[in-house]
Coordinates of C-alpha atoms and ligand atoms in Angstrom, one line a residue:
M1 CA -5.9 11.6 19.5
R2 CA -7.8 14.9 18.9
K3 CA -11.0 12.1 18.3
W4 CA -10.7 12.5 22.5
F5 CA -10.9 16.0 23.3
I6 CA -14.1 16.1 21.1
V7 CA -15.5 13.6 22.9
F8 CA -14.6 15.0 26.1
C9 CA -15.9 18.4 25.2
V10 CA -19.1 17.4 23.6
V11 CA -19.9 15.1 26.5
T12 CA -18.5 18.0 29.6
I13 CA -20.1 21.0 28.3
P14 CA -23.8 20.2 28.0
V15 CA -23.5 18.5 31.4
A16 CA -22.5 21.6 32.7
S17 CA -24.5 23.7 31.4
F18 CA -27.2 21.1 32.5
L19 CA -25.9 21.0 36.3
I20 CA -25.3 25.0 36.1
Y21 CA -28.9 25.0 35.1
L22 CA -30.3 23.4 37.9
H23 CA -28.5 25.0 40.9
P24 CA -25.8 27.6 40.2
L25 CA -23.5 26.2 42.8
W26 CA -22.6 23.3 40.3
S27 CA -20.1 26.6 38.4
L28 CA -17.7 26.0 40.7
W29 CA -17.3 22.6 38.3
L30 CA -15.7 25.1 36.1
I31 CA -12.8 26.0 37.7
I32 CA -11.3 22.4 36.1
L33 CA -14.0 21.9 33.2
L34 CA -13.2 25.8 31.7
P35 CA -9.1 25.6 32.0
S36 CA -9.3 22.3 29.9
W37 CA -10.9 23.3 27.3
L38 CA -8.4 26.3 27.5
V39 CA -5.6 24.3 27.6
G40 CA -7.1 21.2 25.4
I41 CA -8.0 24.7 22.2
Y42 CA -4.1 25.7 23.5
D43 CA -2.5 22.6 21.9
L44 CA -4.5 21.7 19.4
T45 CA -3.8 25.4 17.9
Q46 CA 0.1 25.6 18.8
T47 CA 2.9 23.9 17.2
K48 CA 6.1 22.8 18.5
H49 CA 4.4 19.9 20.2
T50 CA 3.4 17.0 17.9
I51 CA 1.8 14.9 20.7
K52 CA 0.3 18.5 22.4
K53 CA -1.4 18.4 19.0
N54 CA -2.2 14.9 18.0
Y55 CA -3.8 14.2 22.1
P56 CA -5.2 17.8 23.0
L57 CA -5.5 17.9 26.6
F58 CA -4.6 14.0 27.3
G59 CA -0.9 14.2 25.6
R60 CA 0.2 16.5 28.5
L61 CA -0.3 14.0 31.1
R62 CA 3.2 12.6 29.0
Y63 CA 5.5 15.3 30.7
V64 CA 3.4 15.0 34.0
M65 CA 5.4 11.1 33.8
E66 CA 8.8 12.7 32.9
E67 CA 8.3 15.0 35.1
L68 CA 7.4 11.8 37.9
R69 CA 10.2 9.8 36.2
P70 CA 13.2 8.2 38.7
K71 CA 15.7 10.5 38.5
I72 CA 17.8 8.7 40.6
Y73 CA 17.7 5.3 38.9
Q74 CA 18.4 6.9 35.4
Y75 CA 21.4 8.6 37.0
F76 CA 22.6 5.4 38.0
V77 CA 21.9 3.1 35.0
E78 CA 22.3 5.7 31.9
S79 CA 25.1 5.0 30.6
D80 CA 26.8 4.9 26.4
T81 CA 26.9 1.3 27.4
D82 CA 23.4 0.4 29.0
G83 CA 22.3 -1.8 25.8
T84 CA 19.1 0.2 25.6
P85 CA 17.8 1.5 21.5
I86 CA 19.1 4.9 22.8
N87 CA 19.7 5.6 26.0
R88 CA 18.1 9.0 28.0
I89 CA 21.0 11.3 28.2
N90 CA 21.4 10.8 24.4
R91 CA 17.2 11.7 24.1
S92 CA 17.9 14.3 26.2
V93 CA 21.0 16.1 24.3
V94 CA 19.5 15.9 21.4
Y95 CA 15.6 17.0 22.5
Q96 CA 18.0 20.2 24.2
R97 CA 19.7 20.8 21.1
A98 CA 16.8 20.6 18.7
K99 CA 14.8 23.0 20.8
R100 CA 18.3 25.4 21.4
V101 CA 17.8 25.2 25.2
L102 CA 20.0 24.7 27.8
R103 CA 23.7 23.7 26.3
T104 CA 25.7 22.3 29.4
K105 CA 24.2 19.6 32.1
P106 CA 23.8 20.2 35.9
F107 CA 26.1 17.9 38.7
G108 CA 29.5 16.7 36.7
T109 CA 29.6 13.5 34.9
Q110 CA 27.0 10.8 34.9
V111 CA 28.3 7.9 33.1
N112 CA 30.2 5.2 35.0
V113 CA 33.8 6.0 34.0
Y114 CA 34.8 3.3 35.5
E115 CA 32.8 0.8 33.4
P116 CA 34.2 -1.3 31.6
G117 CA 33.5 0.1 27.7
Y118 CA 33.4 3.9 29.0
E119 CA 35.6 5.9 26.2
W120 CA 37.0 9.5 26.4
I121 CA 39.4 11.1 24.1
N122 CA 42.4 13.9 26.1
H123 CA 42.5 17.0 25.7
S124 CA 45.4 19.7 25.1
M125 CA 47.6 21.4 27.1
Y126 CA 47.1 23.4 24.3
P127 CA 43.4 23.1 23.1
L128 CA 42.5 26.1 20.7
S129 CA 40.0 28.3 19.9
E130 CA 36.4 28.3 17.7
H131 CA 38.7 30.2 14.7
E132 CA 42.1 27.8 15.4
V133 CA 38.9 25.5 13.8
P134 CA 37.3 26.6 11.0
L135 CA 34.5 25.3 9.7
E136 CA 35.2 24.4 6.4
N137 CA 37.7 22.0 7.3
L138 CA 33.9 20.2 8.4
R139 CA 33.0 19.6 5.5
V140 CA 34.7 17.1 2.8
E141 CA 34.6 16.3 -0.6
I142 CA 33.1 13.0 -1.7
G143 CA 34.0 12.3 -5.2
S144 CA 36.6 9.4 -6.7
K145 CA 39.1 10.8 -10.0
H146 CA 36.3 8.8 -12.1
C147 CA 33.7 11.7 -10.6
S148 CA 32.9 15.5 -12.2
K149 CA 30.7 16.6 -10.0
K150 CA 32.5 16.3 -6.4
Y151 CA 30.2 17.4 -3.6
N152 CA 31.2 19.3 -1.0
A153 CA 29.2 17.1 1.6
S154 CA 29.0 18.1 5.7
I155 CA 30.8 15.4 7.7
L156 CA 27.2 14.9 9.6
N157 CA 24.5 14.1 6.9
I158 CA 20.5 12.9 6.7
S159 CA 21.2 8.8 7.1
A160 CA 18.6 7.4 4.8
M161 CA 14.6 7.2 6.0
S162 CA 12.8 6.7 3.0
Y163 CA 9.1 8.7 2.5
G164 CA 6.6 5.2 3.7
S165 CA 8.9 4.8 6.7
L166 CA 8.3 7.9 7.3
S167 CA 5.6 10.4 6.6
G168 CA 5.3 13.4 4.1
N169 CA 5.6 15.9 6.8
A170 CA 8.5 14.3 8.7
V171 CA 10.5 13.7 5.1
E172 CA 9.3 17.3 4.9
A173 CA 10.6 18.9 7.5
L174 CA 13.8 16.7 7.2
N175 CA 14.9 18.3 4.0
K176 CA 13.3 21.8 4.8
G177 CA 16.5 20.6 8.1
A178 CA 18.7 20.6 5.6
S179 CA 18.1 22.5 3.1
L180 CA 18.7 25.9 5.8
G181 CA 21.8 23.9 7.4
G182 CA 23.4 23.1 4.2
F183 CA 23.7 19.8 4.6
A184 CA 22.3 16.5 2.2
Q185 CA 19.5 14.3 3.4
N186 CA 19.3 11.3 2.2
T187 CA 15.6 9.8 0.4
G188 CA 16.2 6.2 1.9
E189 CA 14.5 3.2 -0.8
G190 CA 11.8 4.4 -1.5
S191 CA 12.3 7.7 -4.1
I192 CA 12.3 11.0 -4.0
S193 CA 8.9 12.2 -3.2
D194 CA 7.9 15.9 -4.2
F195 CA 9.1 16.3 0.3
H196 CA 12.0 15.4 -0.8
L197 CA 12.1 18.9 -3.4
K198 CA 9.9 21.5 -1.4
H199 CA 13.3 23.6 -0.1
E200 CA 15.3 22.8 -2.0
G201 CA 17.7 20.6 0.5
H202 CA 20.3 18.0 -0.8
I203 CA 19.1 15.5 -2.2
I204 CA 21.3 12.1 -1.5
W205 CA 19.0 9.7 -3.7
Q206 CA 19.4 5.8 -3.0
I207 CA 18.5 2.8 -5.1
G208 CA 17.6 -0.3 -3.3
T209 CA 17.3 -3.6 -4.3
G210 CA 13.6 -2.6 -5.7
Y211 CA 14.9 0.3 -8.4
F212 CA 11.8 2.2 -6.2
G213 CA 12.0 5.8 -8.1
A214 CA 14.3 4.1 -11.7
R215 CA 12.4 0.7 -12.4
D216 CA 9.9 -0.3 -14.6
H217 CA 6.3 -1.8 -14.6
D218 CA 8.2 -5.8 -14.2
G219 CA 10.0 -4.1 -11.2
N220 CA 13.9 -4.3 -13.7
F221 CA 15.8 -1.6 -14.1
S222 CA 14.9 1.6 -16.3
E223 CA 17.6 4.0 -17.4
E224 CA 15.0 6.4 -18.7
K225 CA 13.4 6.7 -15.1
Y226 CA 16.4 6.9 -13.9
I227 CA 18.0 9.5 -15.5
E228 CA 14.6 11.6 -14.6
N229 CA 15.9 11.3 -11.3
A230 CA 19.4 11.2 -11.1
T231 CA 20.0 14.9 -13.2
R232 CA 18.0 16.6 -10.9
E233 CA 19.5 19.3 -9.3
S234 CA 19.0 18.8 -5.9
V235 CA 20.2 15.4 -6.5
K236 CA 24.1 16.0 -5.5
M237 CA 24.8 12.2 -5.1
I238 CA 23.5 8.4 -5.8
E239 CA 23.3 5.4 -3.7
I240 CA 23.0 1.9 -4.2
K241 CA 22.0 0.0 -1.1
L242 CA 23.7 -3.5 -0.7
S243 CA 22.5 -4.4 3.0
Q244 CA 21.5 -1.9 6.2
G245 CA 22.5 -2.8 10.0
A246 CA 18.6 -3.2 11.3
K247 CA 18.2 -6.2 8.7
P248 CA 21.1 -7.1 6.8
G249 CA 20.5 -9.4 3.5
H250 CA 16.8 -9.2 4.3
G251 CA 14.7 -6.8 2.1
G252 CA 13.4 -3.7 2.7
I253 CA 9.5 -4.1 4.0
L254 CA 6.9 -1.4 3.6
P255 CA 3.7 -2.7 5.4
A256 CA 0.7 -3.4 3.3
K257 CA -1.6 -0.4 6.4
K258 CA 2.0 2.5 5.0
N259 CA 1.7 1.2 1.5
T260 CA -1.3 3.9 0.8
P261 CA -2.2 4.7 -3.2
E262 CA 0.4 8.1 -2.9
I263 CA 3.8 5.7 -2.4
A264 CA 2.5 3.3 -5.0
R265 CA 2.8 5.4 -7.6
I266 CA 6.2 7.3 -6.7
R267 CA 7.1 4.0 -5.9
G268 CA 5.5 1.7 -9.0
V269 CA 4.1 -0.6 -7.4
K270 CA 0.1 -1.4 -6.2
P271 CA -1.1 -0.2 -3.2
F272 CA -2.1 -1.4 0.4
V273 CA -0.1 -4.7 -0.6
A274 CA 3.1 -4.5 1.9
V275 CA 6.2 -3.9 -0.4
I276 CA 9.3 -6.6 0.2
S277 CA 12.1 -5.9 -1.8
P278 CA 13.9 -8.9 -2.9
P279 CA 17.4 -9.6 -0.2
G280 CA 19.9 -8.8 -3.3
H281 CA 19.9 -6.4 -6.5
T282 CA 18.9 -8.7 -10.2
E283 CA 22.0 -5.8 -12.2
F284 CA 24.7 -8.0 -10.6
H285 CA 25.2 -10.4 -8.8
N286 CA 29.0 -10.0 -8.3
S287 CA 31.7 -7.4 -7.8
D288 CA 32.3 -7.2 -11.7
G289 CA 29.2 -6.6 -12.0
L290 CA 28.9 -3.8 -9.4
I291 CA 31.9 -2.5 -10.3
D292 CA 29.8 -1.5 -13.7
F293 CA 26.9 -0.6 -12.4
I294 CA 28.1 2.5 -10.2
Q295 CA 29.4 3.0 -13.6
K296 CA 26.7 3.0 -15.5
L297 CA 24.8 5.3 -12.9
R298 CA 27.8 7.5 -12.8
D299 CA 28.0 7.8 -16.8
L300 CA 24.6 8.1 -17.5
S301 CA 23.7 10.8 -13.9
G302 CA 26.2 12.9 -15.9
G303 CA 29.1 12.6 -12.9
K304 CA 27.9 12.4 -10.3
P305 CA 29.5 10.8 -6.9
I306 CA 28.2 6.6 -6.7
G307 CA 28.1 5.7 -3.0
I308 CA 27.1 2.1 -2.0
K309 CA 25.9 0.8 1.1
L310 CA 26.6 -1.8 2.8
C311 CA 27.0 -3.4 6.4
F312 CA 30.1 -5.6 6.8
G313 CA 29.4 -8.9 6.3
K314 CA 32.0 -11.0 5.2
L315 CA 35.5 -10.3 4.9
H316 CA 36.5 -12.7 1.6
E317 CA 34.2 -10.8 -0.4
F318 CA 34.5 -7.4 0.8
E319 CA 38.4 -8.3 -0.1
E320 CA 37.7 -9.4 -3.5
L321 CA 35.8 -6.3 -4.6
C322 CA 39.0 -4.7 -3.7
I323 CA 41.2 -6.6 -5.2
R324 CA 38.8 -6.2 -8.9
M325 CA 39.0 -2.3 -8.0
K326 CA 42.4 -1.9 -7.8
E327 CA 42.5 -4.5 -11.3
R328 CA 40.3 -2.3 -12.9
D329 CA 41.3 1.1 -11.8
N330 CA 37.9 1.8 -11.1
Y331 CA 35.3 1.9 -7.8
P332 CA 32.5 4.0 -5.6
D333 CA 33.5 6.9 -4.9
Y334 CA 32.2 6.5 -1.1
I335 CA 31.0 3.9 1.1
V336 CA 29.0 3.6 3.9
I337 CA 29.7 1.3 6.8
D338 CA 26.1 0.7 8.6
G339 CA 26.6 -0.7 11.9
G340 CA 24.9 -3.7 12.7
E341 CA 23.7 -2.2 15.4
G342 CA 21.3 0.3 13.3
G343 CA 17.4 1.3 12.8
T344 CA 14.8 0.5 10.5
G345 CA 11.1 0.9 10.8
A346 CA 10.4 -2.3 10.4
A347 CA 12.8 -5.8 10.9
P348 CA 12.9 -9.6 11.7
L349 CA 13.3 -9.7 15.3
E350 CA 17.3 -12.5 14.7
F351 CA 17.7 -9.5 12.1
S352 CA 18.2 -6.4 13.6
D353 CA 19.7 -8.1 16.9
S354 CA 21.9 -11.1 15.4
L355 CA 22.9 -10.2 11.2
G356 CA 26.0 -8.4 11.1
T357 CA 28.8 -6.7 11.6
P358 CA 28.7 -3.6 14.8
M359 CA 29.5 -0.5 13.8
T360 CA 32.9 0.0 15.2
E361 CA 34.2 -4.1 14.0
G362 CA 33.2 -3.1 10.3
L363 CA 34.0 0.4 10.1
V364 CA 37.4 -0.7 11.2
L365 CA 38.0 -3.6 8.3
A366 CA 36.3 -2.2 5.3
C367 CA 38.9 1.1 6.4
D368 CA 41.6 -1.6 6.7
T369 CA 41.2 -3.4 3.8
L370 CA 40.7 -0.2 0.9
K371 CA 43.7 1.2 2.8
K372 CA 46.2 -2.3 2.3
Y373 CA 44.5 -2.7 -1.6
G374 CA 45.9 1.0 -2.5
L375 CA 41.6 2.5 -2.9
R376 CA 41.0 4.2 0.2
D377 CA 42.6 7.9 -1.0
Q378 CA 39.5 7.9 -3.7
I379 CA 37.5 6.7 -1.7
K380 CA 35.4 8.1 1.2
V381 CA 33.8 6.6 3.7
L382 CA 31.0 6.6 5.8
V383 CA 29.5 5.7 8.6
S384 CA 26.4 4.8 10.6
G385 CA 25.0 3.7 13.8
K386 CA 24.1 5.7 16.6
I387 CA 25.7 8.0 15.5
I388 CA 24.1 10.5 17.9
T389 CA 26.3 13.0 20.2
G390 CA 29.8 15.7 19.0
F391 CA 31.9 13.1 20.7
H392 CA 30.5 9.9 18.4
M393 CA 31.3 11.6 15.6
V394 CA 34.8 12.1 17.2
R395 CA 35.4 8.8 17.8
A396 CA 33.9 7.3 13.8
I397 CA 36.3 9.8 12.3
S398 CA 39.6 8.7 14.8
L399 CA 38.4 4.8 13.7
G400 CA 38.7 5.9 9.5
A401 CA 35.6 7.8 8.4
D402 CA 35.3 10.8 7.1
A403 CA 32.0 11.9 7.7
C404 CA 28.5 11.0 8.9
Y405 CA 25.0 9.9 8.6
S406 CA 22.6 9.8 11.5
A407 CA 19.0 8.5 11.5
R408 CA 17.2 8.1 15.0
A409 CA 19.1 11.6 16.4
M410 CA 17.7 13.1 13.3
M411 CA 13.7 11.8 14.3
L412 CA 14.4 12.4 17.9
A413 CA 15.2 15.5 16.5
L414 CA 11.5 16.1 15.4
G415 CA 10.2 14.8 18.3
C416 CA 10.1 11.4 18.7
I417 CA 9.3 9.6 21.6
Q418 CA 10.9 6.2 20.7
A419 CA 6.9 5.0 20.5
L420 CA 9.0 2.2 19.7
I421 CA 5.7 1.4 17.4
C422 CA 7.0 2.2 13.6
N423 CA 5.9 -0.6 12.8
T424 CA 1.9 -0.3 13.2
N425 CA 1.3 3.1 11.6
K426 CA 0.4 4.6 15.0
C427 CA 3.2 7.0 15.8
P428 CA 1.8 9.0 18.1
A429 CA 4.6 11.9 17.3
G430 CA 3.7 11.8 13.6
I431 CA 6.7 10.3 12.7
A432 CA 7.3 7.1 11.4
T433 CA 3.2 6.8 9.9
Q434 CA 1.4 7.2 7.1
D435 CA -1.6 8.1 8.9
K436 CA -2.8 12.2 8.0
S437 CA -4.7 12.4 11.3
L438 CA -1.8 11.6 13.2
S439 CA 1.1 13.6 10.4
W440 CA -1.0 16.2 11.2
G441 CA 0.9 17.7 14.3
L442 CA 4.4 17.5 13.0
D443 CA 4.8 21.2 11.8
V444 CA 7.2 21.3 8.6
E445 CA 8.6 24.6 9.6
N446 CA 9.2 24.1 13.4
K447 CA 10.8 21.0 13.1
G448 CA 13.2 22.1 10.4
V449 CA 14.5 24.5 11.9
R450 CA 15.2 21.7 15.1
I451 CA 16.9 20.0 12.1
N452 CA 18.5 22.3 11.3
N453 CA 19.3 23.5 15.5
F454 CA 20.1 20.1 16.4
H455 CA 22.4 19.5 12.9
Q456 CA 24.6 23.0 14.4
E457 CA 24.8 22.1 18.2
T458 CA 25.7 18.7 16.8
I459 CA 28.7 20.6 14.4
N460 CA 29.3 22.9 16.7
S461 CA 30.3 20.1 19.7
V462 CA 32.7 18.0 17.2
R463 CA 34.6 21.7 17.1
E464 CA 34.7 22.3 20.9
I465 CA 36.0 19.0 21.3
L466 CA 38.7 19.5 18.2
G467 CA 40.2 22.1 19.2
S468 CA 39.7 21.2 23.0
A469 CA 42.1 18.5 21.6
G470 CA 44.2 21.2 20.3
V471 CA 43.3 19.4 16.5
D472 CA 42.3 21.2 14.1
H473 CA 41.4 19.1 11.1
P474 CA 39.5 15.8 11.6
N475 CA 41.3 14.3 9.3
K476 CA 44.4 13.9 12.1
L477 CA 42.2 12.5 14.9
K478 CA 43.8 8.4 15.0
R479 CA 42.5 5.4 16.8
S480 CA 45.1 6.1 19.7
D481 CA 43.3 9.2 20.1
I482 CA 40.2 7.5 21.4
F483 CA 40.7 5.5 24.9
R484 CA 38.9 2.8 26.6
R485 CA 38.7 1.1 29.5
I486 CA 38.7 -2.7 28.7
S487 CA 38.8 -3.0 33.1
P488 CA 39.1 -1.1 36.5
T489 CA 41.9 -1.0 36.1
K490 CA 42.8 -1.6 32.6
V491 CA 43.0 1.8 29.8
K492 CA 43.6 0.8 25.8
N493 CA 43.7 3.0 22.4
L494 CA 41.4 2.3 20.2
G495 CA 45.0 2.2 17.7
E496 CA 45.9 -0.5 20.3
I497 CA 42.5 -2.9 20.0
Y498 CA 42.4 -1.9 15.9
P499 CA 45.6 -1.4 14.6
F500 CA 46.5 -1.8 11.2
D501 CA 46.8 -5.3 10.9
I502 CA 45.2 -6.8 7.7
K503 CA 47.0 -9.6 6.5
Ligands
FMN1 C1 12.7 4.1 9.7 C2 13.3 4.4 9.7 C3 13.7 4.0 8.6 C4 15.1 3.8 7.6 N1 14.7 2.7 6.3 C5 16.4 2.7 5.4 C6 16.2 2.9 4.1 O1 15.4 3.1 3.0 N2 17.3 2.6 3.1 C7 18.3 2.7 4.3 O2 19.8 2.6 3.6 N3 18.4 3.0 5.5 C8 17.8 3.0 5.8 N4 17.2 3.0 7.8 C9 18.3 2.6 8.0 C10 19.0 4.2 8.4 O3 19.6 5.0 6.9 C11 20.3 4.0 9.4 O4 21.5 3.3 8.5 C12 20.8 3.2 11.1 O5 19.4 3.4 11.4 C13 21.9 3.5 11.3 O6 21.8 5.2 12.0 P1 21.2 5.6 13.0 O7 21.5 4.7 14.7 O8 21.7 7.0 12.9 O9 19.2 5.7 13.2 C14 16.9 3.4 8.2 C15 16.3 3.9 9.4 C16 15.5 4.1 10.4 C17 15.0 4.2 11.6

């Protein structure tokens, strides 16, 4: 941290002065020391790089290591299927798009196209030019016939991440990005903070089992508190969180260290104790209860779209919900399917690695079940799970999604270096921490622009892919447009792998 640079200066300045006083030849050391001091001061005062700002001079070692990293190794092992949390190729793409540096990459294809699991979309002999894929086609109207305040959403939005799991500066920068680009930021289940409101970016307010921001002193749902937040101008949609891919069936976890007095005030809990939200909701225990709760939230919000977020679990439960929705002719305005491969700030290992349906199967099952019960035209489907590039979005939309959410790619755009210590409050990039000496280094203005850049570049990439495939609207994409290698010599399209066959 900054203190190491200060220690460095406090030690080297007097020692160097003393040695020069003893013999002028010692001033040769200034050739090394002077630039070090200047570089450190520059790092401390610049606003572009959080790591350099938080670790002046010494933070540069990271960039040296990055340069020394064996690029050949990277070339051979890194593909979409290599199983790492988010591979380095995709990570570099996010950095480049966020900084609007290089739009291209050298040397051609760097993934193994003969490896089972490799996926692609085919281009058309008659590609469309940019203006033939209008930008307004890359937005989607969310709101069923029961909703009076429909929301025209971007097809890419910032997925749920609470103030609490993220620092105030990170939340604020995300909001600034959303405001610049006209897309939406999901608050996560930690309620709405001042950081969500400062830049007037569109907000999707998420309500989890803790009812933070909508609870009374005993933790029960409070209509009064709910109305206060739900009727805010910035709140465009409201989302009931049933489960999340990284820890389905497990409540949210806010480690004690991250539960500062400010967060405790916003959430209505005691500070510096670990906050574990219960695994399930207390306001409903079955599909009818859930449908009633959805309608209640819709009415109390003045008619805003209400969604539910879940990691796909037991099919028969989802079917039963669909049957009741059909019978009662009432439903959420949108459903978010979060893949079992989803991210989090903190979760038990087994829950992250071995619970919940992966995104692809969850999305397919959800879309097909809704279709089976004739609900698909009223309910929009959003999806999240390692969506980072334009192709990931095109693939998700081909499978059935209307729009996408991204959480970790947005963190990368904020400058996350995947130190993988979000649960310790020591995030060196000032993102997943409540330590002000770390979040101090995250410059809201600069990172807000990067979030907008990343969004815009990714949307542009979707537009270009659609044009190249000869498709002018994402809703014309079909599962059969995406191909997957299933063995070194066999290829199937996703329509063959995931046919509409719900009985
Ligand atoms: C730091 C962090 C905090 C999160 N907090 C929430 C949350 O409060 N509510 C929620 O539904 N999902 C939460 N998520 C999950 C994301 O919203 C998203 O569903 C998941 O990470 C998959 O998207 P990704 O692969 O783009 O990260 C969180 C994820 C991260 C990385």
